[in-house]
Amino acid sequence: MKQPDVSKATMGRLPVYLKYLKEKESKADNISATTIARELRMGEVRVRKDLGSVSGAGRPKTGYNIGELMLAIENYLRGEKTTEVVIVGAGKLGRALLDYSGFGEYGINVAAAFDVSVKLPEKSQNGKPILPMSELSRFCREHDAGIGIITVPAAAAQKVCDELVKCRVKGIWCFAPTVLNLPAGIPVQYENMALSLAYLNKKI
């Protein structure tokens, strides 16, 4: 069964709801959207819409069963199966992403990193493989990699993107400050850390 589509903003709030519900689980069986909204200082309409998108509406008078709601959120975040992910660019950022443990909550396994400077297989601090670029195609094929993360300089990003497309990844997460040329049907998410920091600087 295909999961419903939710906005990026809603996806960002679901872990907040989940953490809150885990804290409440031992104290009550049910909880209302009104209570959640008040204690998390969110709008009630937003909370109802977010929760409804992954679990349906709460019951009249009783609200949501906390256990059932937690399970619905966890199932949505993890997806129907674990997606295997590869990183190209094993510098400091690439290695940090490789060893970040939080992706597992979303049904994502960052399986390995690849870099042109790596001549022999290495291990990250958490024991994950860092491999030569010559191993990329084989690894993607054997692990059915679904997403490729690009953490190389802008000048090399398009070439890396082309290699990932040849490896049949279905989506790209790009940290390079550039715009990629991709075939139709392959989504890309860009992350510009300098722009995000500049935006935050305007808010303080």
Coordinates of N, CA, C and O in Angstrom, one line a residue, residues 18-175:
L18 N 6.5 12.3 17.8 CA 6.8 11.0 18.3 C 7.6 11.1 19.6 O 7.3 10.3 20.5
K19 N 8.5 12.0 19.7 CA 9.3 12.1 20.9 C 8.3 12.5 22.1 O 8.4 12.0 23.2
Y20 N 7.4 13.4 21.8 CA 6.5 13.9 22.8 C 5.6 12.7 23.3 O 5.4 12.5 24.5
L21 N 5.1 11.9 22.3 CA 4.2 10.8 22.6 C 4.9 9.8 23.5 O 4.3 9.2 24.4
K22 N 6.2 9.5 23.2 CA 6.9 8.6 24.0 C 7.0 9.0 25.4 O 7.1 8.1 26.3
E23 N 7.1 10.3 25.6 CA 7.2 10.8 27.0 C 5.8 10.7 27.7 O 5.8 10.6 28.9
K24 N 4.7 10.7 26.9 CA 3.4 10.6 27.5 C 2.9 9.2 27.6 O 1.9 8.9 28.3
E25 N 3.5 8.2 27.0 CA 3.0 6.9 26.9 C 2.7 6.2 28.2 O 1.7 5.5 28.4
S26 N 3.6 6.4 29.2 CA 3.4 5.8 30.5 C 2.4 6.5 31.4 O 2.1 6.0 32.4
K27 N 1.9 7.7 30.9 CA 1.1 8.5 31.8 C -0.4 8.4 31.4 O -1.3 8.8 32.2
A28 N -0.7 8.0 30.1 CA -2.1 8.0 29.7 C -2.2 7.1 28.5 O -1.2 6.7 27.8
D29 N -3.5 6.7 28.2 CA -3.7 5.8 27.1 C -4.1 6.6 25.9 O -3.8 6.2 24.7
N30 N -4.8 7.7 26.1 CA -5.3 8.6 25.0 C -4.8 10.0 25.1 O -4.6 10.5 26.2
I31 N -4.8 10.7 24.0 CA -4.5 12.1 24.1 C -5.2 12.9 22.9 O -5.4 12.3 21.8
S32 N -5.6 14.1 23.1 CA -6.2 14.9 22.1 C -5.3 15.7 21.3 O -4.2 16.1 21.8
A33 N -5.7 16.1 20.1 CA -4.9 17.0 19.3 C -4.8 18.4 20.0 O -3.8 19.0 19.9
T34 N -5.8 18.7 20.7 CA -5.8 20.0 21.5 C -4.7 20.0 22.5 O -4.0 21.0 22.6
T35 N -4.6 18.9 23.2 CA -3.5 18.8 24.2 C -2.1 18.9 23.6 O -1.2 19.5 24.1
I36 N -2.0 18.1 22.5 CA -0.7 18.1 21.8 C -0.3 19.5 21.4 O 0.8 19.9 21.6
A37 N -1.3 20.1 20.7 CA -1.0 21.5 20.2 C -0.6 22.5 21.3 O 0.3 23.2 21.2
R38 N -1.3 22.4 22.4 CA -1.1 23.3 23.5 C 0.3 23.1 24.1 O 1.1 24.0 24.3
E39 N 0.7 21.8 24.4 CA 1.9 21.5 25.1 C 3.1 21.7 24.2 O 4.2 21.9 24.6
L40 N 2.9 21.5 22.8 CA 4.0 21.7 21.9 C 4.0 23.1 21.3 O 4.9 23.5 20.5
R41 N 3.1 23.9 21.8 CA 3.0 25.3 21.3 C 2.9 25.4 19.8 O 3.5 26.2 19.1
M42 N 2.0 24.6 19.3 CA 1.7 24.6 17.8 C 0.2 24.9 17.6 O -0.6 24.8 18.5
G43 N -0.2 25.3 16.4 CA -1.6 25.5 16.1 C -2.3 24.2 16.0 O -1.8 23.2 15.5
E44 N -3.5 24.2 16.6 CA -4.3 23.0 16.7 C -4.7 22.4 15.3 O -4.7 21.2 15.0
V45 N -5.0 23.3 14.4 CA -5.3 22.9 13.0 C -4.2 22.2 12.3 O -4.3 21.2 11.7
R46 N -3.0 22.8 12.5 CA -1.8 22.2 12.0 C -1.5 20.8 12.5 O -1.2 19.8 11.8
V47 N -1.7 20.6 13.9 CA -1.5 19.3 14.5 C -2.5 18.3 14.0 O -2.1 17.2 13.6
R48 N -3.7 18.7 13.9 CA -4.8 17.8 13.4 C -4.5 17.3 11.9 O -4.6 16.2 11.6
K49 N -4.0 18.3 11.1 CA -3.7 18.0 9.7 C -2.5 17.1 9.6 O -2.5 16.1 8.8
D50 N -1.4 17.4 10.4 CA -0.2 16.5 10.4 C -0.5 15.1 10.8 O -0.2 14.2 10.1
L51 N -1.2 14.9 11.9 CA -1.5 13.6 12.4 C -2.5 12.9 11.5 O -2.4 11.7 11.3
G52 N -3.5 13.6 11.0 CA -4.5 13.0 10.1 C -3.9 12.5 8.8 O -4.4 11.5 8.3
S53 N -2.8 13.1 8.4 CA -2.1 12.7 7.1 C -1.5 11.3 7.2 O -1.3 10.6 6.2
V54 N -1.1 10.9 8.5 CA -0.5 9.6 8.6 C -1.3 8.6 9.4 O -1.0 7.4 9.4
S55 N -2.3 9.0 10.1 CA -3.0 8.1 11.0 C -4.5 8.2 11.0 O -5.2 7.5 11.7
G56 N -5.1 9.2 10.2 CA -6.5 9.4 10.3 C -6.9 10.3 11.4 O -6.0 10.8 12.2
A57 N -8.2 10.6 11.5 CA -8.6 11.5 12.6 C -8.7 10.8 13.9 O -8.9 9.6 14.0
G58 N -8.6 11.6 15.0 CA -8.8 11.0 16.3 C -10.2 10.7 16.6 O -11.1 11.2 15.9
R59 N -10.5 9.9 17.6 CA -11.8 9.5 18.0 C -12.5 10.7 18.7 O -11.9 11.4 19.6
P60 N -13.8 10.9 18.5 CA -14.5 11.9 19.2 C -14.4 11.7 20.7 O -14.5 10.5 21.2
K61 N -14.2 12.7 21.5 CA -14.1 12.7 23.0 C -12.8 12.1 23.5 O -12.3 12.5 24.5
T62 N -12.4 11.0 22.9 CA -11.2 10.3 23.4 C -9.9 10.7 22.8 O -8.8 10.5 23.3
G63 N -10.0 11.2 21.5 CA -8.8 11.6 20.8 C -8.1 10.5 20.2 O -8.7 9.5 19.7
Y64 N -6.7 10.5 20.3 CA -5.9 9.4 19.7 C -5.4 8.4 20.8 O -5.1 8.9 21.9
N65 N -5.4 7.2 20.5 CA -4.7 6.2 21.3 C -3.2 6.4 21.1 O -2.7 6.4 20.0
I66 N -2.5 6.7 22.2 CA -1.1 7.0 22.1 C -0.3 5.9 21.4 O 0.5 6.2 20.6
G67 N -0.5 4.7 21.8 CA 0.3 3.6 21.3 C 0.0 3.5 19.8 O 1.0 3.3 19.0
E68 N -1.2 3.5 19.4 CA -1.6 3.4 18.0 C -1.0 4.6 17.1 O -0.5 4.4 16.0
L69 N -1.1 5.8 17.7 CA -0.5 7.0 17.0 C 1.0 6.9 16.9 O 1.5 7.2 15.8
M70 N 1.7 6.4 17.9 CA 3.1 6.3 17.8 C 3.5 5.3 16.7 O 4.4 5.5 15.9
L71 N 2.8 4.2 16.7 CA 3.0 3.1 15.7 C 2.8 3.7 14.3 O 3.6 3.4 13.4
A72 N 1.7 4.5 14.1 CA 1.4 5.0 12.8 C 2.5 6.0 12.3 O 3.0 5.9 11.2
I73 N 3.0 6.8 13.2 CA 4.1 7.7 12.9 C 5.4 7.0 12.6 O 6.1 7.3 11.6
E74 N 5.7 6.0 13.4 CA 6.9 5.2 13.2 C 6.9 4.5 11.9 O 7.9 4.5 11.1
N75 N 5.8 3.9 11.6 CA 5.6 3.2 10.3 C 5.8 4.1 9.1 O 6.4 3.8 8.1
Y76 N 5.2 5.3 9.3 CA 5.3 6.3 8.2 C 6.8 6.7 8.0 O 7.3 6.8 6.8
L77 N 7.4 7.1 9.1 CA 8.8 7.6 9.0 C 9.7 6.5 8.4 O 10.7 6.8 7.6
R78 N 9.5 5.2 8.8 CA 10.4 4.2 8.3 C 10.1 3.7 6.9 O 11.0 3.2 6.2
G79 N 8.9 4.0 6.5 CA 8.5 3.5 5.1 C 8.2 2.1 5.1 O 8.3 1.3 6.1
E80 N 7.9 1.6 3.9 CA 7.6 0.2 3.7 C 8.8 -0.7 3.7 O 8.7 -1.9 3.9
K81 N 10.0 -0.1 3.4 CA 11.2 -0.9 3.3 C 12.4 0.1 3.6 O 12.3 1.3 3.5
T82 N 13.5 -0.5 4.0 CA 14.7 0.3 4.2 C 15.3 0.7 2.8 O 15.5 -0.2 2.0
T83 N 15.6 1.9 2.7 CA 16.3 2.4 1.4 C 17.8 2.5 1.7 O 18.3 3.1 2.6
E84 N 18.5 1.8 0.8 CA 20.0 1.8 0.8 C 20.5 3.1 0.1 O 20.0 3.5 -0.9
V85 N 21.5 3.8 0.8 CA 22.0 5.1 0.3 C 23.5 5.0 0.2 O 24.2 4.4 1.0
V86 N 24.1 5.6 -0.8 CA 25.5 5.8 -1.0 C 25.9 7.2 -1.0 O 25.1 8.1 -1.4
I87 N 27.1 7.5 -0.6 CA 27.7 8.9 -0.6 C 28.8 8.9 -1.5 O 29.7 8.0 -1.5
V88 N 28.9 9.9 -2.3 CA 30.1 10.1 -3.1 C 30.8 11.4 -2.7 O 30.2 12.5 -2.8
G89 N 32.0 11.3 -2.2 CA 32.7 12.4 -1.5 C 32.9 12.1 -0.1 O 32.1 12.3 0.8
A90 N 34.1 11.5 0.2 CA 34.4 11.0 1.6 C 35.3 12.0 2.3 O 36.2 11.6 3.0
G91 N 35.0 13.3 2.2 CA 35.6 14.3 3.0 C 35.0 14.4 4.4 O 34.3 13.4 4.8
K92 N 35.2 15.5 5.1 CA 34.7 15.5 6.5 C 33.1 15.5 6.5 O 32.6 14.8 7.3
L93 N 32.5 16.2 5.5 CA 31.0 16.1 5.5 C 30.5 14.8 5.1 O 29.6 14.2 5.8
G94 N 31.1 14.2 4.1 CA 30.6 12.8 3.7 C 30.8 11.8 4.8 O 29.9 11.0 5.0
R95 N 31.9 11.9 5.5 CA 32.2 10.9 6.6 C 31.2 11.1 7.7 O 30.8 10.2 8.4
A96 N 30.9 12.4 8.0 CA 30.0 12.7 9.1 C 28.6 12.2 8.8 O 27.9 11.6 9.6
L97 N 28.1 12.3 7.5 CA 26.8 11.8 7.1 C 26.8 10.3 7.1 O 25.8 9.7 7.5
L98 N 27.9 9.7 6.8 CA 28.1 8.2 6.7 C 27.8 7.6 8.1 O 27.2 6.6 8.3
D99 N 28.4 8.3 9.1 CA 28.3 7.8 10.5 C 27.1 8.3 11.3 O 26.9 7.9 12.5
Y100 N 26.3 9.2 10.7 CA 25.2 9.8 11.5 C 24.1 8.7 11.7 O 23.7 8.0 10.8
S101 N 23.7 8.5 12.9 CA 22.8 7.4 13.3 C 21.3 7.8 13.1 O 20.5 6.9 13.2
G102 N 21.0 9.0 12.9 CA 19.6 9.4 12.9 C 18.8 9.0 11.7 O 17.6 9.1 11.7
F103 N 19.5 8.7 10.6 CA 18.8 8.3 9.4 C 17.9 7.0 9.5 O 16.9 6.9 8.8
G104 N 18.3 6.2 10.4 CA 17.6 4.9 10.6 C 16.2 5.1 11.0 O 15.3 4.3 10.7
E105 N 15.9 6.2 11.7 CA 14.5 6.5 12.1 C 13.6 6.7 11.0 O 12.4 6.6 11.1
Y106 N 14.1 7.0 9.8 CA 13.4 7.3 8.6 C 13.4 6.2 7.6 O 13.1 6.3 6.4
G107 N 13.9 5.0 8.0 CA 14.0 3.9 7.1 C 15.1 4.0 6.1 O 15.0 3.5 4.9
I108 N 16.2 4.7 6.4 CA 17.3 4.9 5.5 C 18.5 4.3 6.1 O 18.9 4.6 7.3
N109 N 19.3 3.6 5.3 CA 20.6 3.1 5.7 C 21.6 3.6 4.8 O 21.7 3.3 3.6
V110 N 22.5 4.5 5.3 CA 23.6 5.0 4.5 C 24.7 3.9 4.6 O 25.3 3.7 5.6
A111 N 24.9 3.3 3.5 CA 25.6 2.0 3.5 C 27.1 2.2 3.3 O 27.9 1.4 3.8
A112 N 27.5 3.2 2.5 CA 28.9 3.3 2.1 C 29.2 4.6 1.5 O 28.3 5.3 1.0
A113 N 30.5 5.0 1.6 CA 30.9 6.3 0.9 C 32.0 5.9 -0.1 O 32.7 4.9 0.0
F114 N 32.2 6.8 -1.1 CA 33.1 6.5 -2.2 C 33.9 7.8 -2.5 O 33.3 8.9 -2.3
D115 N 35.1 7.7 -2.9 CA 35.9 8.9 -3.1 C 37.1 8.5 -4.1 O 37.6 7.5 -4.0
V116 N 37.4 9.5 -5.0 CA 38.5 9.3 -5.9 C 39.8 9.2 -5.3 O 40.8 8.6 -5.8
S117 N 39.9 9.8 -4.1 CA 41.2 9.7 -3.4 C 41.5 8.4 -2.6 O 42.6 8.2 -2.1
V118 N 40.4 7.6 -2.5 CA 40.6 6.3 -1.8 C 41.0 5.3 -2.8 O 40.3 5.0 -3.8
K119 N 42.1 4.7 -2.5 CA 42.7 3.6 -3.4 C 42.4 2.2 -2.9 O 42.3 1.3 -3.7
L120 N 42.4 2.1 -1.6 CA 42.1 0.8 -1.0 C 41.0 1.0 0.0 O 40.8 2.0 0.6
P121 N 40.1 -0.1 0.2 CA 39.0 0.1 1.1 C 39.4 0.5 2.5 O 40.4 0.1 3.0
E122 N 38.6 1.4 3.1 CA 38.8 1.9 4.4 C 37.5 1.7 5.2 O 36.5 1.3 4.7
K123 N 37.6 2.0 6.5 CA 36.5 2.0 7.4 C 36.3 3.3 8.0 O 37.2 4.0 8.4
S124 N 35.0 3.7 8.2 CA 34.7 5.0 9.0 C 34.9 4.7 10.5 O 35.1 3.5 10.9
Q125 N 34.7 5.7 11.3 CA 34.8 5.5 12.7 C 33.8 4.5 13.2 O 34.1 3.8 14.2
N126 N 32.7 4.4 12.6 CA 31.6 3.4 13.0 C 31.7 2.1 12.2 O 30.8 1.3 12.3
G127 N 32.8 2.0 11.5 CA 33.0 0.7 10.8 C 32.3 0.5 9.4 O 32.2 -0.6 8.9
K128 N 31.8 1.6 8.9 CA 31.2 1.6 7.5 C 32.2 1.7 6.4 O 33.2 2.4 6.6
P129 N 32.0 1.0 5.3 CA 33.0 1.0 4.2 C 33.1 2.4 3.5 O 32.1 3.0 3.2
I130 N 34.4 2.7 3.2 CA 34.7 3.9 2.4 C 35.6 3.3 1.3 O 36.7 2.8 1.5
L131 N 35.0 3.4 0.0 CA 35.6 2.6 -1.1 C 36.0 3.5 -2.2 O 35.6 4.6 -2.4
P132 N 36.9 2.9 -3.1 CA 37.3 3.6 -4.3 C 36.1 3.8 -5.2 O 35.2 3.0 -5.2
M133 N 36.1 4.8 -6.1 CA 35.0 5.1 -7.0 C 34.8 3.9 -8.0 O 33.7 3.7 -8.4
S134 N 35.9 3.1 -8.2 CA 35.7 2.0 -9.1 C 34.8 0.9 -8.6 O 34.3 0.1 -9.3
E135 N 34.5 1.0 -7.3 CA 33.6 0.0 -6.6 C 32.1 0.5 -6.6 O 31.2 -0.3 -6.2
L136 N 31.9 1.7 -7.1 CA 30.5 2.3 -6.9 C 29.4 1.5 -7.7 O 28.4 1.2 -7.1
S137 N 29.7 1.2 -8.9 CA 28.7 0.5 -9.7 C 28.3 -0.8 -9.2 O 27.2 -1.2 -9.0
R138 N 29.4 -1.6 -8.8 CA 29.1 -2.9 -8.2 C 28.4 -2.8 -6.9 O 27.4 -3.6 -6.7
F139 N 28.8 -1.9 -6.1 CA 28.1 -1.8 -4.8 C 26.7 -1.4 -4.9 O 25.8 -2.0 -4.3
C140 N 26.4 -0.4 -5.8 CA 25.0 0.0 -6.0 C 24.1 -1.1 -6.5 O 23.0 -1.3 -6.1
R141 N 24.7 -1.9 -7.4 CA 24.0 -3.0 -8.0 C 23.7 -4.1 -6.9 O 22.5 -4.6 -6.8
E142 N 24.7 -4.4 -6.2 CA 24.5 -5.5 -5.2 C 23.6 -5.1 -4.0 O 23.0 -5.9 -3.4
H143 N 23.6 -3.8 -3.7 CA 22.8 -3.3 -2.5 C 21.5 -2.6 -3.0 O 20.8 -2.1 -2.1
D144 N 21.3 -2.6 -4.2 CA 20.1 -1.9 -4.8 C 19.9 -0.5 -4.2 O 18.9 -0.1 -3.6
A145 N 21.0 0.3 -4.4 CA 21.0 1.6 -3.8 C 19.9 2.5 -4.4 O 19.8 2.6 -5.6
G146 N 19.1 3.1 -3.6 CA 18.0 4.0 -4.1 C 18.3 5.4 -4.1 O 17.7 6.2 -4.9
I147 N 19.2 5.9 -3.3 CA 19.6 7.3 -3.2 C 21.1 7.5 -3.2 O 21.8 6.8 -2.6
G148 N 21.5 8.6 -3.9 CA 22.9 8.9 -3.9 C 23.1 10.3 -3.3 O 22.3 11.2 -3.6
I149 N 24.0 10.5 -2.4 CA 24.3 11.7 -1.7 C 25.6 12.3 -2.3 O 26.6 11.6 -2.4
I150 N 25.6 13.5 -2.8 CA 26.8 14.1 -3.4 C 27.4 15.1 -2.5 O 26.7 16.1 -2.1
T151 N 28.6 14.9 -2.1 CA 29.3 15.8 -1.2 C 30.7 16.1 -1.7 O 31.7 16.1 -1.0
V152 N 30.8 16.4 -3.0 CA 32.0 16.7 -3.7 C 32.0 18.2 -4.1 O 30.9 18.8 -4.0
P153 N 33.1 18.8 -4.4 CA 33.1 20.2 -4.9 C 32.1 20.4 -6.1 O 31.9 19.4 -6.9
A154 N 31.7 21.6 -6.3 CA 30.7 21.9 -7.4 C 31.2 21.5 -8.8 O 30.5 21.0 -9.6
A155 N 32.5 21.6 -9.0 CA 33.1 21.3 -10.3 C 33.0 19.8 -10.7 O 32.9 19.5 -11.8
A156 N 32.9 19.0 -9.6 CA 32.8 17.6 -9.9 C 31.4 17.0 -9.7 O 31.2 15.8 -10.0
A157 N 30.5 17.8 -9.3 CA 29.2 17.3 -8.9 C 28.4 16.7 -10.1 O 27.8 15.7 -10.0
Q158 N 28.4 17.3 -11.3 CA 27.7 16.8 -12.4 C 28.2 15.5 -12.9 O 27.4 14.5 -13.2
K159 N 29.5 15.3 -12.9 CA 30.1 14.0 -13.3 C 29.7 12.9 -12.3 O 29.3 11.8 -12.7
V160 N 29.7 13.3 -11.0 CA 29.3 12.3 -10.0 C 27.8 12.0 -10.2 O 27.4 10.8 -10.1
C161 N 27.0 13.0 -10.4 CA 25.6 12.8 -10.7 C 25.4 11.8 -11.8 O 24.5 10.9 -11.7
D162 N 26.1 12.0 -12.9 CA 25.9 11.1 -14.1 C 26.3 9.7 -13.7 O 25.6 8.8 -14.2
E163 N 27.3 9.5 -12.9 CA 27.7 8.2 -12.5 C 26.6 7.5 -11.6 O 26.3 6.4 -11.8
L164 N 26.0 8.3 -10.8 CA 24.9 7.8 -9.9 C 23.7 7.4 -10.7 O 23.0 6.4 -10.5
V165 N 23.4 8.2 -11.8 CA 22.3 7.9 -12.6 C 22.6 6.6 -13.4 O 21.7 5.7 -13.5
K166 N 23.8 6.4 -13.8 CA 24.2 5.1 -14.5 C 24.0 4.0 -13.5 O 23.7 2.8 -14.0
C167 N 24.2 4.2 -12.2 CA 24.0 3.2 -11.2 C 22.6 3.0 -10.8 O 22.2 2.2 -9.9
R168 N 21.7 3.7 -11.5 CA 20.2 3.5 -11.4 C 19.7 3.9 -10.0 O 18.7 3.3 -9.5
V169 N 20.3 4.9 -9.4 CA 19.7 5.5 -8.2 C 18.4 6.2 -8.6 O 18.3 6.7 -9.7
K170 N 17.5 6.3 -7.6 CA 16.2 6.9 -7.9 C 16.0 8.3 -7.4 O 15.0 9.0 -7.6
G171 N 17.0 8.8 -6.6 CA 17.0 10.1 -6.1 C 18.4 10.6 -5.7 O 19.2 9.8 -5.4
I172 N 18.5 12.0 -5.7 CA 19.8 12.6 -5.4 C 19.7 13.6 -4.3 O 18.7 14.4 -4.3
W173 N 20.6 13.6 -3.3 CA 20.7 14.6 -2.3 C 22.0 15.3 -2.5 O 23.1 14.7 -2.3
C174 N 22.0 16.6 -2.9 CA 23.2 17.3 -3.3 C 23.6 18.4 -2.4 O 22.8 19.3 -2.1
F175 N 24.8 18.3 -1.9 CA 25.4 19.3 -1.0 C 26.3 20.2 -1.8 O 26.8 21.2 -1.2

